[in-house]
XYZ file of N, CA, C and O in Angstrom:
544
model
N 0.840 -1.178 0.000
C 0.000 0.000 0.000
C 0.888 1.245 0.000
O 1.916 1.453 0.645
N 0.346 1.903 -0.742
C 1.525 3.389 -1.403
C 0.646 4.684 -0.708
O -0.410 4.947 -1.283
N 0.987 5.471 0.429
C 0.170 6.509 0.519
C 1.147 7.991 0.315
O 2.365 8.142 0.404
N 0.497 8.572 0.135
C 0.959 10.380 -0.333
C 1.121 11.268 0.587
O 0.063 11.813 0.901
N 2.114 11.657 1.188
C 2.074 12.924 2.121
C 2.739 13.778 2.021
O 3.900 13.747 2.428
N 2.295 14.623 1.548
C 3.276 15.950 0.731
C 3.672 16.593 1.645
O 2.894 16.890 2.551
N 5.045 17.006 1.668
C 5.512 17.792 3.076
C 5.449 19.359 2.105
O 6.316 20.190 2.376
N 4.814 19.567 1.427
C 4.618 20.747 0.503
C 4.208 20.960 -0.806
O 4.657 20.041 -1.491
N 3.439 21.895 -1.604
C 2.221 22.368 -2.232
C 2.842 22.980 -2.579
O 3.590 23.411 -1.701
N 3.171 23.668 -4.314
C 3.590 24.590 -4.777
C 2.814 25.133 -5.706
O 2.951 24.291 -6.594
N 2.000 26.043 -6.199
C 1.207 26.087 -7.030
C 2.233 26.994 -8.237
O 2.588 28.109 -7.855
N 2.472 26.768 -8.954
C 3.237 27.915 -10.273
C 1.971 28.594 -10.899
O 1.037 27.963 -11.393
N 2.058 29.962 -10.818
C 1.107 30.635 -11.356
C 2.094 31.525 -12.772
O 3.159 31.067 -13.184
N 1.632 32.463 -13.177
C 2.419 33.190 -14.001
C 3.185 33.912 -13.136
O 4.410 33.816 -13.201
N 2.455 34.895 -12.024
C 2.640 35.960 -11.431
C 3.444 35.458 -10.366
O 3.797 36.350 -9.595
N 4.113 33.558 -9.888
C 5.202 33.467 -9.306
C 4.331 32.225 -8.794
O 3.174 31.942 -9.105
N 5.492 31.343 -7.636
C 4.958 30.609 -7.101
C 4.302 30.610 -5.691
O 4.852 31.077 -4.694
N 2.858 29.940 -5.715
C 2.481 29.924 -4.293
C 2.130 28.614 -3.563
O 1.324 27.728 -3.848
N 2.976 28.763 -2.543
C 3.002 27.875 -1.464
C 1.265 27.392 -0.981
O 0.327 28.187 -0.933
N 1.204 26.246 -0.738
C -0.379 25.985 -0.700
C -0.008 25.179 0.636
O 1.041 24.535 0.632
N -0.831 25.185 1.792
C -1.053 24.308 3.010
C -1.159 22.933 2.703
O -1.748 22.623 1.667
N -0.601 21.904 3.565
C -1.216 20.467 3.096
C -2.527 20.282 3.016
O -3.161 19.731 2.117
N -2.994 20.885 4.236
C -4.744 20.937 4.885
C -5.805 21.775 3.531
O -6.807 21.389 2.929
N -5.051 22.953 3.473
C -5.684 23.507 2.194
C -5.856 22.551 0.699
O -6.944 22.492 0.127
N -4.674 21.860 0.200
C -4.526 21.345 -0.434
C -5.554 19.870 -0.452
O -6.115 19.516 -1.489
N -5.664 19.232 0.638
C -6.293 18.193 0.832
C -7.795 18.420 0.771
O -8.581 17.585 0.323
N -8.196 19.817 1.338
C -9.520 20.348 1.214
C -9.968 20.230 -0.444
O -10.823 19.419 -0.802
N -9.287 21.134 -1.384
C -9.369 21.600 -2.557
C -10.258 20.362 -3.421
O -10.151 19.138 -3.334
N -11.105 21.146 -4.221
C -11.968 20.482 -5.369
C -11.758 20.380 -6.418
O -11.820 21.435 -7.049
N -11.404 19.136 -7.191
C -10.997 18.506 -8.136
C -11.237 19.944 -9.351
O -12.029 20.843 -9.068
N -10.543 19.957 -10.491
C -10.815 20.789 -11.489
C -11.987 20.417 -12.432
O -11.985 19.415 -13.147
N -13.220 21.539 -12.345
C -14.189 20.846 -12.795
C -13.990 20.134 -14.768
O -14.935 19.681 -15.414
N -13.116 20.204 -15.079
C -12.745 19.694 -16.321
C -12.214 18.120 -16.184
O -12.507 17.157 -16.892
N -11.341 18.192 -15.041
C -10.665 16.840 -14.914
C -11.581 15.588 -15.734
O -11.316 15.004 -16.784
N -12.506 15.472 -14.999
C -12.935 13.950 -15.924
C -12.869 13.682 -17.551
O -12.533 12.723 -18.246
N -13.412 15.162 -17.837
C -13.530 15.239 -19.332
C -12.132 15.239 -20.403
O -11.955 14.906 -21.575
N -11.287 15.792 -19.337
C -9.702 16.405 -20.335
C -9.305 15.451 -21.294
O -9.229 15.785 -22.476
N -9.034 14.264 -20.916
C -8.562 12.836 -21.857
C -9.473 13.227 -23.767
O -9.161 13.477 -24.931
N -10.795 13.004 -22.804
C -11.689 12.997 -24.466
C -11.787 14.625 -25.141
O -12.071 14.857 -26.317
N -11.522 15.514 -24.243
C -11.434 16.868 -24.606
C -9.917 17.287 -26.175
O -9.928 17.730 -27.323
N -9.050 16.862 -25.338
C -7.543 16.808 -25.921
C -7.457 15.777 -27.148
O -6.951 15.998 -28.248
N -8.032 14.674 -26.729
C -8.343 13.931 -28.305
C -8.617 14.312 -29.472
O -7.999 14.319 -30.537
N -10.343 14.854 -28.908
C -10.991 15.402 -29.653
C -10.400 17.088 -30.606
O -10.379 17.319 -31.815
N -10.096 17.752 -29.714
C -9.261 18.416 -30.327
C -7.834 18.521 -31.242
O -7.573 19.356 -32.108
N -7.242 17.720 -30.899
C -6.402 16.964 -31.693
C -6.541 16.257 -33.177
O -5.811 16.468 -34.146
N -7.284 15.668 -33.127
C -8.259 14.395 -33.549
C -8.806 15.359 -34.850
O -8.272 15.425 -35.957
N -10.527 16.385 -34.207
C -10.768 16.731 -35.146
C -10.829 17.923 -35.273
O -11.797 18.373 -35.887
N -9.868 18.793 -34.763
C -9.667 20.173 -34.720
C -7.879 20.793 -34.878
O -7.207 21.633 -34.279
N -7.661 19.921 -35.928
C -5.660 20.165 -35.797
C -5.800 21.562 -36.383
O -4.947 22.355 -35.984
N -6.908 22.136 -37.448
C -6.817 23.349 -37.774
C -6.797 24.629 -36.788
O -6.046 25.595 -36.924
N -7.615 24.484 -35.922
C -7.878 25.305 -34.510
C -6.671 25.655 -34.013
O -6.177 26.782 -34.009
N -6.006 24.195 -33.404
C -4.392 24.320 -32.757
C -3.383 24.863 -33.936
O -2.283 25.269 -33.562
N -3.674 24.889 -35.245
C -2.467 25.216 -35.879
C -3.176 27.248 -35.702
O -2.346 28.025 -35.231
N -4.337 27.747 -36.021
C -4.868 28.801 -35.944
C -4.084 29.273 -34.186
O -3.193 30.113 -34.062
N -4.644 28.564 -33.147
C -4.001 29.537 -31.787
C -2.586 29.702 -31.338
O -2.167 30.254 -30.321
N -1.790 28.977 -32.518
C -0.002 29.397 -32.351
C -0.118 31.067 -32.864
O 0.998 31.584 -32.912
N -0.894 31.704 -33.132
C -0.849 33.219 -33.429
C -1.095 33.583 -32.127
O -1.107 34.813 -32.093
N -1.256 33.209 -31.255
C -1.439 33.568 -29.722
C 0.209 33.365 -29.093
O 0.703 33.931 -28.118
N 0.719 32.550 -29.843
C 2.225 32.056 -28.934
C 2.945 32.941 -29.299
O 2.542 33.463 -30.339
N 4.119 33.474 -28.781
C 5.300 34.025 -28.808
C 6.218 33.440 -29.783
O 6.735 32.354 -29.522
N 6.578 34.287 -31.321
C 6.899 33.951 -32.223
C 8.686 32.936 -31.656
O 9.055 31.952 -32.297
N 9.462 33.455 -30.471
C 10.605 32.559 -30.131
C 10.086 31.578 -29.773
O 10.637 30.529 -30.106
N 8.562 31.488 -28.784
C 8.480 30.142 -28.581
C 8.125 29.095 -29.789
O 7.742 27.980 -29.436
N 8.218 29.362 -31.117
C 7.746 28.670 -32.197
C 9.250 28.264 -32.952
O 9.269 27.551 -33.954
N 10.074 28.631 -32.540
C 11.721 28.461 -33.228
C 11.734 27.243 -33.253
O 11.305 26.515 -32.357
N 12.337 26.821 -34.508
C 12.264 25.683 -34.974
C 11.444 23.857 -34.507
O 11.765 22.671 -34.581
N 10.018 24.878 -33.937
C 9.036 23.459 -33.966
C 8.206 23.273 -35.354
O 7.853 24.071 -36.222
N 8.019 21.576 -35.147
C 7.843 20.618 -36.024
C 6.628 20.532 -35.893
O 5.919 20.437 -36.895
N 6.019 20.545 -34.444
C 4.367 20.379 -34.351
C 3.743 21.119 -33.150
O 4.557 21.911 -32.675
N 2.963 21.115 -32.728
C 2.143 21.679 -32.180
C 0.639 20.923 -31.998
O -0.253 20.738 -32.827
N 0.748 20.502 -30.315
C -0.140 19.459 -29.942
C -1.177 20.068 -28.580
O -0.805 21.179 -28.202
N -1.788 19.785 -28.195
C -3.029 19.982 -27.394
C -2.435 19.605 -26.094
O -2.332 18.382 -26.188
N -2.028 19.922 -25.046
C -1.417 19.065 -24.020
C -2.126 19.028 -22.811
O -1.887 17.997 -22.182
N -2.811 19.689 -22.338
C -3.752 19.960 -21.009
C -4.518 20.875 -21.257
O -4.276 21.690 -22.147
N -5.831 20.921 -20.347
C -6.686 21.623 -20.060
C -7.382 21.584 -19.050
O -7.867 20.526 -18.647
N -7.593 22.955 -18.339
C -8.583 22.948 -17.210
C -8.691 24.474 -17.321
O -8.202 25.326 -18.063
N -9.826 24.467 -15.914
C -10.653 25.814 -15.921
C -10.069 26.730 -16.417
O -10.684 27.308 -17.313
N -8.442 27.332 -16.009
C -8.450 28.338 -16.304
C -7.570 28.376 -17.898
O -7.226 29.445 -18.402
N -7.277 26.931 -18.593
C -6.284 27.414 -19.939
C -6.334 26.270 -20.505
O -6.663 25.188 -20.020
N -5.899 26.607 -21.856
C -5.471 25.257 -22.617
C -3.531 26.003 -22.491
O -3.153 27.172 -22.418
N -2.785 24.774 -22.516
C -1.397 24.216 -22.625
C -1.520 22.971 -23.729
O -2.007 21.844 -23.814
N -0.489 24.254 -24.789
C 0.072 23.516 -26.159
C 1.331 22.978 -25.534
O 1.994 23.619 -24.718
N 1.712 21.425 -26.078
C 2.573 21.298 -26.384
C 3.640 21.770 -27.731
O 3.116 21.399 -28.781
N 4.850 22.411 -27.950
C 5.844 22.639 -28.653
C 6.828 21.441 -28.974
O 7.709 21.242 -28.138
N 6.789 20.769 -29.887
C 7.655 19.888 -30.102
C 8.875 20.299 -31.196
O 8.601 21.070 -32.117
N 9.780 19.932 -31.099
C 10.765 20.262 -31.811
C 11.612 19.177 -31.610
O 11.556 18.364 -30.688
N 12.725 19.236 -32.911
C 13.655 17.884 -33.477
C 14.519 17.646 -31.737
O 14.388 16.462 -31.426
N 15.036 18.173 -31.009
C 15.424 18.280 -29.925
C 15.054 18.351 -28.915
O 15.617 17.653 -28.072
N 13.826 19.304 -28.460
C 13.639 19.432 -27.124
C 12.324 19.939 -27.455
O 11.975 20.110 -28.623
N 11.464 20.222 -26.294
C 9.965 20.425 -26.022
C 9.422 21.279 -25.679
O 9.801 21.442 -24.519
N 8.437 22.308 -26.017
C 8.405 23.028 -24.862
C 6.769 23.405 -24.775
O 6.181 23.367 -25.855
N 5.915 23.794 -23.490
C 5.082 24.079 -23.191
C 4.315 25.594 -23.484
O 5.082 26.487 -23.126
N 3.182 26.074 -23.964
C 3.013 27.312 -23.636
C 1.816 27.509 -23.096
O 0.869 27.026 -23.715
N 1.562 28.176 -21.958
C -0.376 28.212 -21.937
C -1.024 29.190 -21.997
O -0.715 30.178 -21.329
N -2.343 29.171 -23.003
C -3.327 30.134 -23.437
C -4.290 30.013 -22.352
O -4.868 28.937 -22.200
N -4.581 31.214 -21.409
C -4.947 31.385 -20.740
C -6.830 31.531 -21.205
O -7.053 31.616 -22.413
N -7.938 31.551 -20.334
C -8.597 32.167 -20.643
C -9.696 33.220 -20.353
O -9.382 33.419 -19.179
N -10.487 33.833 -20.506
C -10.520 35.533 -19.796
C -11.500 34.988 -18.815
O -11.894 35.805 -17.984
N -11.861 34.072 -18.756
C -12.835 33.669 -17.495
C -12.771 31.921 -17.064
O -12.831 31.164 -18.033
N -12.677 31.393 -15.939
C -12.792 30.292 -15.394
C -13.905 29.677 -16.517
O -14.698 30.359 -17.166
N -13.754 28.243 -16.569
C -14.724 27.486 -17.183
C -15.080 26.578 -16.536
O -14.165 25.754 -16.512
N -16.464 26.034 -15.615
C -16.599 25.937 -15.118
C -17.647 24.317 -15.560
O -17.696 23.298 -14.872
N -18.116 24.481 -16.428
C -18.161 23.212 -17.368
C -18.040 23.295 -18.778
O -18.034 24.325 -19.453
N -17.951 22.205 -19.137
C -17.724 21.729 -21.355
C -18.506 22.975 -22.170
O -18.099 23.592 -23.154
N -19.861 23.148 -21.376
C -20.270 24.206 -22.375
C -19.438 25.479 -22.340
O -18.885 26.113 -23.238
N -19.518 25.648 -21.083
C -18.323 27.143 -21.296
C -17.083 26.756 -21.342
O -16.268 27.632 -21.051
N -16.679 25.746 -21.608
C -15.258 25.710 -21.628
C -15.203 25.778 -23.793
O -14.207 26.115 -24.433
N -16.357 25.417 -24.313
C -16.351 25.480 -25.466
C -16.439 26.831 -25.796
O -15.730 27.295 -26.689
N -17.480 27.724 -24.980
C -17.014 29.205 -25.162
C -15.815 30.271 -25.440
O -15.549 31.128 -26.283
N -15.128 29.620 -24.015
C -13.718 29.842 -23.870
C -12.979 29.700 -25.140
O -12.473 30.713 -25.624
N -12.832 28.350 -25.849
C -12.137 28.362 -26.524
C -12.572 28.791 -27.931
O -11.631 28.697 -28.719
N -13.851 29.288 -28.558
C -14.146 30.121 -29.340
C -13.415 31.584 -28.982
O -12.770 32.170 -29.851
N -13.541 32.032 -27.863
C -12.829 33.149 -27.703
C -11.576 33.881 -27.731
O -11.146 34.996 -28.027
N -11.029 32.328 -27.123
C -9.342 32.036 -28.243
C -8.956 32.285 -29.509
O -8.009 32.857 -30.049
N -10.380 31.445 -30.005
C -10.397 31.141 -31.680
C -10.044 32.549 -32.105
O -9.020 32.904 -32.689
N -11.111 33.325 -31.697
C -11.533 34.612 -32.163
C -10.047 35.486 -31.778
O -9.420 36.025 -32.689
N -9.682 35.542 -30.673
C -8.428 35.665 -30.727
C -7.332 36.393 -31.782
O -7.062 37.477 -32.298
N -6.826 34.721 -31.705
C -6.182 33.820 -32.704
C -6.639 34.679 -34.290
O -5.761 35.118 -35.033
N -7.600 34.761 -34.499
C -7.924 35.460 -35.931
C -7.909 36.161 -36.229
O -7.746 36.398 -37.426
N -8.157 37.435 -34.876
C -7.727 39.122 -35.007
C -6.480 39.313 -34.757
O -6.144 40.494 -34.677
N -5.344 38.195 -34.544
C -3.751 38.208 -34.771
C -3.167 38.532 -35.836
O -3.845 38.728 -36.845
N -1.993 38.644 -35.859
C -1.370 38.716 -37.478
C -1.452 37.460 -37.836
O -1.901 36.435 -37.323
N -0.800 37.806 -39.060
C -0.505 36.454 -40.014
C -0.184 35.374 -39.595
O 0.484 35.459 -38.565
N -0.447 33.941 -40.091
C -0.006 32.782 -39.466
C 1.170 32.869 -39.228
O 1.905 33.626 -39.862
N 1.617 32.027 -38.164
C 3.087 31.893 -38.175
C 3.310 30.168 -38.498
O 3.031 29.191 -37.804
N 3.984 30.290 -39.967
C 3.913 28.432 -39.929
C 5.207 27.844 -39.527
O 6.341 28.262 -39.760
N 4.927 27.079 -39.055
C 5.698 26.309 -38.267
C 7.118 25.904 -39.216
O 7.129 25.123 -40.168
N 8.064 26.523 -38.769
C 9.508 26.136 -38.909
C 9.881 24.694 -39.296
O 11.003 24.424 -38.868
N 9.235 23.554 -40.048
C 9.489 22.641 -40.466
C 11.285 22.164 -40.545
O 12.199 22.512 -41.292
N 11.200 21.240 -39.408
C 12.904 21.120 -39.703
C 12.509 19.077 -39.368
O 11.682 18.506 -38.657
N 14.114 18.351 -40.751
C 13.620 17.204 -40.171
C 14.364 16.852 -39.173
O 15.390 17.477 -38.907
N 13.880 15.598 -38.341
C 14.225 14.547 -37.242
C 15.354 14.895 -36.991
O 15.617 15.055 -35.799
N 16.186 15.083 -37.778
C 17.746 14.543 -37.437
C 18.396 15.946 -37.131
O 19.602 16.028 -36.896
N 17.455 17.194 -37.139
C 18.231 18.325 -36.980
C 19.057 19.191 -38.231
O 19.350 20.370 -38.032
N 19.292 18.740 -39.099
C 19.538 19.148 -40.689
C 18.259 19.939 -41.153
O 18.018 19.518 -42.285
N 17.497 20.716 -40.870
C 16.754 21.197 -41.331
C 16.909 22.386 -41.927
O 15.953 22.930 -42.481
């Protein structure tokens, strides 16, 4: 039997990290997305690769240096987190969004609002195509 006792809680926000109580932490309510995220991220993936290639106009043109793809990686109330893949190394970015989502329907809101976003951006930025081996 494997049990968990965190001698500490770190939450990473943008605005820095905050220390969270064990007691607080143990209190806290699941993210109302959690159950759904698996089939959420699929699905987006799956049948929305146009969407994710559309909200890299939201990313920071260095964070796009020489990636290959651009994948769906998490979601909850408050963001979607793209994965950045590249011939070498990985990297994360997260699109925040202007209000908590609190279930699927507004979390589908949310990410229309991205969309919309994403479209009053500049020009695409297409992805730096380099192959596998780094010779790109």
């Amino acid at each position: 039997r494997i049990a968990l006792r965190p001698s500490r809680v770190v939450l990473r926000r943008p605005s820095g990290a905050l220390m969270v109580g064990a007691d607080e932490f143990a209190a806290a309510a699941p993210d109302p997305l959690a159950g759904a995220e698996a089939r959420l991220l699929t699905h987006l993936a799956d049948c929305h690769a146009d969407a994710v290639d559309r909200l890299t106009r939201l990313v920071d043109p260095e964070s796009l240096q020489g990636a290959v793809r651009v994948r769906p990686l998490a979601v909850d109330r408050h963001g979607l987190t793209l994965r950045i893949e590249r011939a070498r190394t990985d990297g994360d970015v997260r699109l925040p969004f202007h209000a908590p989502a609190d279930d699927v329907s507004q979390l589908t809101e949310r990410m229309h609002v991205l969309l919309s976003q994403a479209a009053a951006a500049s020009c695409p930025r297409p992805l730096q195509r380099q192959r596998a081996d780094g010779d790109g």
